[in-house]
Amino acid sequence: MTNVLFILTDDQGPWAMGCAGNDEIRTPHLDRLAASGARFSHFFCSSPVCSPSRASFLTGRIPSQHGVHDWIR
């Protein structure tokens, strides 16, 4: 069985890590995880708002199917 670890962050652009080529931001632990695991450089976001996007990630459904369309308060 393969172990899978998902790390979700808020408002972090794909450029905001050392492993993505940013020399100003130090992310040694994330860089090490990226070097030893799978790193996705091409991706799709189902919604520009975090709650619907995360709900899509966790359910495998688009916002119109799971019903989360805005921030969860």
mmCIF file of the C-alpha atoms, coordinates in Angstrom:
data_MODEL
# 
_entry.id   MODEL 
# 
loop_
_atom_site.group_PDB 
_atom_site.id 
_atom_site.type_symbol 
_atom_site.label_atom_id 
_atom_site.label_alt_id 
_atom_site.label_comp_id 
_atom_site.label_asym_id 
_atom_site.label_entity_id 
_atom_site.label_seq_id 
_atom_site.pdbx_PDB_ins_code 
_atom_site.Cartn_x 
_atom_site.Cartn_y 
_atom_site.Cartn_z 
_atom_site.occupancy 
_atom_site.B_iso_or_equiv 
_atom_site.pdbx_formal_charge 
_atom_site.auth_seq_id 
_atom_site.auth_comp_id 
_atom_site.auth_asym_id 
_atom_site.auth_atom_id 
_atom_site.pdbx_PDB_model_num 
ATOM 1  C CA . MET A 1 1  ? 0.000   0.000  0.000   1.00 0.00 ? 1  MET A CA 1 
ATOM 2  C CA . THR A 1 2  ? 1.312   3.422  -0.948  1.00 0.00 ? 2  THR A CA 1 
ATOM 3  C CA . ASN A 1 3  ? 1.149   6.286  1.521   1.00 0.00 ? 3  ASN A CA 1 
ATOM 4  C CA . VAL A 1 4  ? -0.362  9.513  0.243   1.00 0.00 ? 4  VAL A CA 1 
ATOM 5  C CA . LEU A 1 5  ? 0.117   12.857 1.994   1.00 0.00 ? 5  LEU A CA 1 
ATOM 6  C CA . PHE A 1 6  ? -1.848  15.908 0.896   1.00 0.00 ? 6  PHE A CA 1 
ATOM 7  C CA . ILE A 1 7  ? -0.686  19.300 2.163   1.00 0.00 ? 7  ILE A CA 1 
ATOM 8  C CA . LEU A 1 8  ? -3.229  22.071 1.635   1.00 0.00 ? 8  LEU A CA 1 
ATOM 9  C CA . THR A 1 9  ? -2.267  25.699 2.196   1.00 0.00 ? 9  THR A CA 1 
ATOM 10 C CA . ASP A 1 10 ? -4.237  28.935 1.958   1.00 0.00 ? 10 ASP A CA 1 
ATOM 11 C CA . ASP A 1 11 ? -3.404  31.558 -0.660  1.00 0.00 ? 11 ASP A CA 1 
ATOM 12 C CA . GLN A 1 12 ? -0.054  30.039 -1.610  1.00 0.00 ? 12 GLN A CA 1 
ATOM 13 C CA . GLY A 1 13 ? 0.816   30.487 -5.249  1.00 0.00 ? 13 GLY A CA 1 
ATOM 14 C CA . PRO A 1 14 ? 2.743   27.750 -7.063  1.00 0.00 ? 14 PRO A CA 1 
ATOM 15 C CA . TRP A 1 15 ? 5.766   30.077 -7.224  1.00 0.00 ? 15 TRP A CA 1 
ATOM 16 C CA . ALA A 1 16 ? 6.006   30.448 -3.419  1.00 0.00 ? 16 ALA A CA 1 
ATOM 17 C CA . MET A 1 17 ? 8.421   27.572 -2.718  1.00 0.00 ? 17 MET A CA 1 
ATOM 18 C CA . GLY A 1 18 ? 12.120  27.050 -3.181  1.00 0.00 ? 18 GLY A CA 1 
ATOM 19 C CA . CYS A 1 19 ? 11.541  23.897 -5.250  1.00 0.00 ? 19 CYS A CA 1 
ATOM 20 C CA . ALA A 1 20 ? 9.550   26.030 -7.714  1.00 0.00 ? 20 ALA A CA 1 
ATOM 21 C CA . GLY A 1 21 ? 12.511  28.318 -8.297  1.00 0.00 ? 21 GLY A CA 1 
ATOM 22 C CA . ASN A 1 22 ? 11.925  31.024 -5.680  1.00 0.00 ? 22 ASN A CA 1 
ATOM 23 C CA . ASP A 1 23 ? 15.291  32.044 -4.199  1.00 0.00 ? 23 ASP A CA 1 
ATOM 24 C CA . GLU A 1 24 ? 13.830  34.470 -1.638  1.00 0.00 ? 24 GLU A CA 1 
ATOM 25 C CA . ILE A 1 25 ? 11.479  32.124 0.217   1.00 0.00 ? 25 ILE A CA 1 
ATOM 26 C CA . ARG A 1 26 ? 13.081  29.314 2.219   1.00 0.00 ? 26 ARG A CA 1 
ATOM 27 C CA . THR A 1 27 ? 10.994  26.134 2.334   1.00 0.00 ? 27 THR A CA 1 
ATOM 28 C CA . PRO A 1 28 ? 13.511  23.358 3.077   1.00 0.00 ? 28 PRO A CA 1 
ATOM 29 C CA . HIS A 1 29 ? 10.994  20.813 4.371   1.00 0.00 ? 29 HIS A CA 1 
ATOM 30 C CA . LEU A 1 30 ? 8.582   21.272 1.463   1.00 0.00 ? 30 LEU A CA 1 
ATOM 31 C CA . ASP A 1 31 ? 11.533  21.200 -0.955  1.00 0.00 ? 31 ASP A CA 1 
ATOM 32 C CA . ARG A 1 32 ? 12.674  17.872 0.517   1.00 0.00 ? 32 ARG A CA 1 
ATOM 33 C CA . LEU A 1 33 ? 9.155   16.417 0.271   1.00 0.00 ? 33 LEU A CA 1 
ATOM 34 C CA . ALA A 1 34 ? 8.919   17.586 -3.352  1.00 0.00 ? 34 ALA A CA 1 
ATOM 35 C CA . ALA A 1 35 ? 12.303  16.052 -4.189  1.00 0.00 ? 35 ALA A CA 1 
ATOM 36 C CA . SER A 1 36 ? 11.444  12.655 -2.711  1.00 0.00 ? 36 SER A CA 1 
ATOM 37 C CA . GLY A 1 37 ? 7.812   12.403 -3.820  1.00 0.00 ? 37 GLY A CA 1 
ATOM 38 C CA . ALA A 1 38 ? 5.506   13.400 -6.643  1.00 0.00 ? 38 ALA A CA 1 
ATOM 39 C CA . ARG A 1 39 ? 5.227   17.081 -7.492  1.00 0.00 ? 39 ARG A CA 1 
ATOM 40 C CA . PHE A 1 40 ? 2.441   18.286 -9.750  1.00 0.00 ? 40 PHE A CA 1 
ATOM 41 C CA . SER A 1 41 ? 3.361   21.226 -11.959 1.00 0.00 ? 41 SER A CA 1 
ATOM 42 C CA . HIS A 1 42 ? 0.224   21.188 -14.130 1.00 0.00 ? 42 HIS A CA 1 
ATOM 43 C CA . PHE A 1 43 ? -3.049  21.430 -12.286 1.00 0.00 ? 43 PHE A CA 1 
ATOM 44 C CA . PHE A 1 44 ? -6.643  22.621 -12.463 1.00 0.00 ? 44 PHE A CA 1 
ATOM 45 C CA . CYS A 1 45 ? -8.639  24.507 -9.854  1.00 0.00 ? 45 CYS A CA 1 
ATOM 46 C CA . SER A 1 46 ? -12.401 23.917 -9.879  1.00 0.00 ? 46 SER A CA 1 
ATOM 47 C CA . SER A 1 47 ? -13.144 27.265 -8.207  1.00 0.00 ? 47 SER A CA 1 
ATOM 48 C CA . PRO A 1 48 ? -11.199 30.443 -7.379  1.00 0.00 ? 48 PRO A CA 1 
ATOM 49 C CA . VAL A 1 49 ? -12.656 30.339 -3.835  1.00 0.00 ? 49 VAL A CA 1 
ATOM 50 C CA . CYS A 1 50 ? -10.985 27.997 -1.330  1.00 0.00 ? 50 CYS A CA 1 
ATOM 51 C CA . SER A 1 51 ? -14.031 26.239 0.211   1.00 0.00 ? 51 SER A CA 1 
ATOM 52 C CA . PRO A 1 52 ? -15.617 25.039 -3.055  1.00 0.00 ? 52 PRO A CA 1 
ATOM 53 C CA . SER A 1 53 ? -12.200 24.081 -4.393  1.00 0.00 ? 53 SER A CA 1 
ATOM 54 C CA . ARG A 1 54 ? -11.395 22.005 -1.298  1.00 0.00 ? 54 ARG A CA 1 
ATOM 55 C CA . ALA A 1 55 ? -14.832 20.382 -1.356  1.00 0.00 ? 55 ALA A CA 1 
ATOM 56 C CA . SER A 1 56 ? -14.180 19.392 -4.989  1.00 0.00 ? 56 SER A CA 1 
ATOM 57 C CA . PHE A 1 57 ? -10.780 17.996 -4.047  1.00 0.00 ? 57 PHE A CA 1 
ATOM 58 C CA . LEU A 1 58 ? -12.255 15.902 -1.220  1.00 0.00 ? 58 LEU A CA 1 
ATOM 59 C CA . THR A 1 59 ? -15.382 14.687 -3.052  1.00 0.00 ? 59 THR A CA 1 
ATOM 60 C CA . GLY A 1 60 ? -14.224 14.449 -6.668  1.00 0.00 ? 60 GLY A CA 1 
ATOM 61 C CA . ARG A 1 61 ? -17.215 16.554 -7.727  1.00 0.00 ? 61 ARG A CA 1 
ATOM 62 C CA . ILE A 1 62 ? -17.545 20.038 -9.205  1.00 0.00 ? 62 ILE A CA 1 
ATOM 63 C CA . PRO A 1 63 ? -19.210 22.812 -7.140  1.00 0.00 ? 63 PRO A CA 1 
ATOM 64 C CA . SER A 1 64 ? -22.548 22.471 -8.957  1.00 0.00 ? 64 SER A CA 1 
ATOM 65 C CA . GLN A 1 65 ? -22.640 18.816 -7.853  1.00 0.00 ? 65 GLN A CA 1 
ATOM 66 C CA . HIS A 1 66 ? -21.557 19.126 -4.203  1.00 0.00 ? 66 HIS A CA 1 
ATOM 67 C CA . GLY A 1 67 ? -23.346 22.422 -3.443  1.00 0.00 ? 67 GLY A CA 1 
ATOM 68 C CA . VAL A 1 68 ? -20.490 24.419 -1.883  1.00 0.00 ? 68 VAL A CA 1 
ATOM 69 C CA . HIS A 1 69 ? -20.310 27.685 -3.841  1.00 0.00 ? 69 HIS A CA 1 
ATOM 70 C CA . ASP A 1 70 ? -18.821 30.199 -1.412  1.00 0.00 ? 70 ASP A CA 1 
ATOM 71 C CA . TRP A 1 71 ? -16.739 30.463 1.750   1.00 0.00 ? 71 TRP A CA 1 
ATOM 72 C CA . ILE A 1 72 ? -17.850 28.264 4.645   1.00 0.00 ? 72 ILE A CA 1 
ATOM 73 C CA . ARG A 1 73 ? -18.400 30.350 7.774   1.00 0.00 ? 73 ARG A CA 1 
# 
